[in-house]
Amino acid sequence: MDHGKNEFTSNESLKARRDLALPMGLPSKSGIYAARAKGAELWDVEGKRYIDFIGGIGVLNVGHAHPKVVEAIKKQTDDFIHTCFGIAQYESYVEVAERLNEITPGDTPKKTALFNSGAEAVENAVKFARQITGRPGVIAFAGAFHGRTLLATTLTGKSKPYKVGFGPYVPAIFHAAYPDAYHGVSIESALVSIDHILKVMIRPEDVAAMIIEPVQGEGGFNPAPKEFLKALRAKCDEHGILLIADEIQSGMGRTGKYFAFEHAGVEPDFICIAKSIAAGLPLSALTGKVDLMDKVVPGSMGSTYGGNPIACAAALAVFDIIKEEGLLARAEAIGAKMEARWKDIQSGVGKGAIGDVRRVGAMCAIELVKDDDASKPNGELAGKILVEARARGLIITTAGAYAQCIRSLAPLVISDAMLDEGLDIFEAAVGAALEA
Ligand SMILES: Cc1ncc(COP(=O)(O)O)c(C=O)c1O
């Protein structure tokens, strides 16, 4: 079978064209130019095969080019491609909203509006929280990543590279500590840091919302403990502050439940959803409690492309696939297998190189350190492992403040055999990187 090999092009020749045509500010770490992808595999333009433990950064829970997604997209393109939902409406948009209202955490009735990207869902959540409460303040968390628009960048809690030289930022946004047992941030101290903000920097009655990733993605797959999310809910309720869940990376089945907030039994007021909702098509959603969503001033919500019909068709296929293929249970099984193998590797490598192995469902990460010391991040080793893995046919990426974590977002449709093959490559890559 031709796996995409093209006689006339190579990764190197495309890189040369890319370097001339594209700005260097765009990320291009891997040097891989894709020709074709299916399930949990990807082939580059030279025909080299990779096992994909990134999934387009958490976008492909149902895998590359799932046949049902492809069929749904093709059918929709035959019918119509775009009308703008505000001009001529269509059933698939309504159905995506109905399905999200059904599966998002909590019993309170919900409503959903659709947008294009994760950042746009976040922007809208914060805008609506401000409009509804009439308050300006927002509390976000250290280590958070919420996107690259100016407001989402302001909310993001990692300065380099995301916040370099883009200021001044949106006013009235504050960052509290995110609980992180491995780095010595207890639940209590994280809660104290919120109280400190509310005491010293802004009055609670001026705060519209708190926004949190229940498991930080870019931040290093740090899970917020249940007790913390419960305490956050209580604090919000005490002060009339809205709680926004950013489930853009942790949602749509990645953690073994549709949404990671479910693990804590906590109901947020707004939920931002994107990435794996539409298997690679640009679609995001803001789902919120009915009484809040209906308070948004008519006309102050909208988008030309938001809820595009092709993306909605793909999303409807995704909901079916997750159910039919039991992907929530599969996420837990994949995560358990990966964790066990990574713990074996951790004890095998010695030298305290892998300081931590952690996961929620299939959101799995290891943290590379020196001397088994959490305060000595080893981003250099993580980078070397990525290079060695890629050379052996596995793509995987980093996370964390110092790019010292390696995270897996492998498609949930990956077979056990392919998962084992990927983990074998990973083990060999760790060994080679430690020797290099
Ligand atoms: C938790 C989280 N929020 C927001 C975003 C931004 O999403 P997008 O890149 O679609 O704007 C991301 C993207 O990585 C994310 O992981």
mmCIF file of C-alpha atoms and ligand atoms in Angstrom, residues 57 116-120 122 145-149 152 213 215-218 246-250 274-275 284 407, ligand 1:
data_model
loop_
_atom_site.group_PDB
_atom_site.id
_atom_site.type_symbol
_atom_site.label_atom_id
_atom_site.label_comp_id
_atom_site.label_asym_id
_atom_site.label_seq_id
_atom_site.Cartn_x
_atom_site.Cartn_y
_atom_site.Cartn_z
ATOM 1 C CA ILE A 57 -2.796 17.792 20.763
ATOM 2 C CA ASN A 116 -14.627 27.793 16.321
ATOM 3 C CA SER A 117 -11.661 27.420 18.655
ATOM 4 C CA GLY A 118 -10.935 26.764 22.279
ATOM 5 C CA ALA A 119 -9.760 30.317 22.834
ATOM 6 C CA GLU A 120 -13.033 31.619 21.439
ATOM 7 C CA VAL A 122 -12.949 30.833 26.728
ATOM 8 C CA PHE A 145 -3.259 27.548 29.366
ATOM 9 C CA HIS A 146 -6.442 29.014 27.922
ATOM 10 C CA GLY A 147 -5.458 29.976 24.349
ATOM 11 C CA ARG A 148 -3.756 32.657 22.319
ATOM 12 C CA THR A 149 -6.207 35.527 21.877
ATOM 13 C CA ALA A 152 -7.068 33.977 26.719
ATOM 14 C CA GLU A 213 -8.709 23.435 33.975
ATOM 15 C CA VAL A 215 -6.535 18.766 34.828
ATOM 16 C CA GLN A 216 -4.003 21.261 33.523
ATOM 17 C CA GLY A 217 -2.977 20.364 29.976
ATOM 18 C CA GLU A 218 -0.103 22.522 28.811
ATOM 19 C CA ASP A 246 -11.947 24.835 30.784
ATOM 20 C CA GLU A 247 -12.382 21.238 29.586
ATOM 21 C CA ILE A 248 -10.890 21.921 26.185
ATOM 22 C CA GLN A 249 -8.105 19.363 26.624
ATOM 23 C CA SER A 250 -9.546 17.221 29.426
ATOM 24 C CA ALA A 274 -13.239 22.155 21.916
ATOM 25 C CA LYS A 275 -10.476 19.877 20.562
ATOM 26 C CA SER A 284 -15.869 24.718 20.117
ATOM 27 C CA ARG A 407 2.321 13.836 28.006
HETATM 28 C C1 LIG B 1 -7.033 23.807 28.258
HETATM 29 C C2 LIG B 1 -6.983 24.557 26.958
HETATM 30 N N1 LIG B 1 -7.722 25.687 26.838
HETATM 31 C C3 LIG B 1 -7.723 26.405 25.699
HETATM 32 C C4 LIG B 1 -6.959 26.017 24.626
HETATM 33 C C5 LIG B 1 -6.989 26.841 23.364
HETATM 34 O O1 LIG B 1 -7.637 26.139 22.359
HETATM 35 P P1 LIG B 1 -7.454 26.590 20.822
HETATM 36 O O2 LIG B 1 -6.021 26.321 20.468
HETATM 37 O O3 LIG B 1 -8.428 25.743 20.066
HETATM 38 O O4 LIG B 1 -7.793 28.036 20.770
HETATM 39 C C6 LIG B 1 -6.177 24.862 24.719
HETATM 40 C C7 LIG B 1 -5.315 24.445 23.589
HETATM 41 O O5 LIG B 1 -4.348 23.736 23.721
HETATM 42 C C8 LIG B 1 -6.185 24.117 25.912
HETATM 43 O O6 LIG B 1 -5.458 23.005 26.046
#
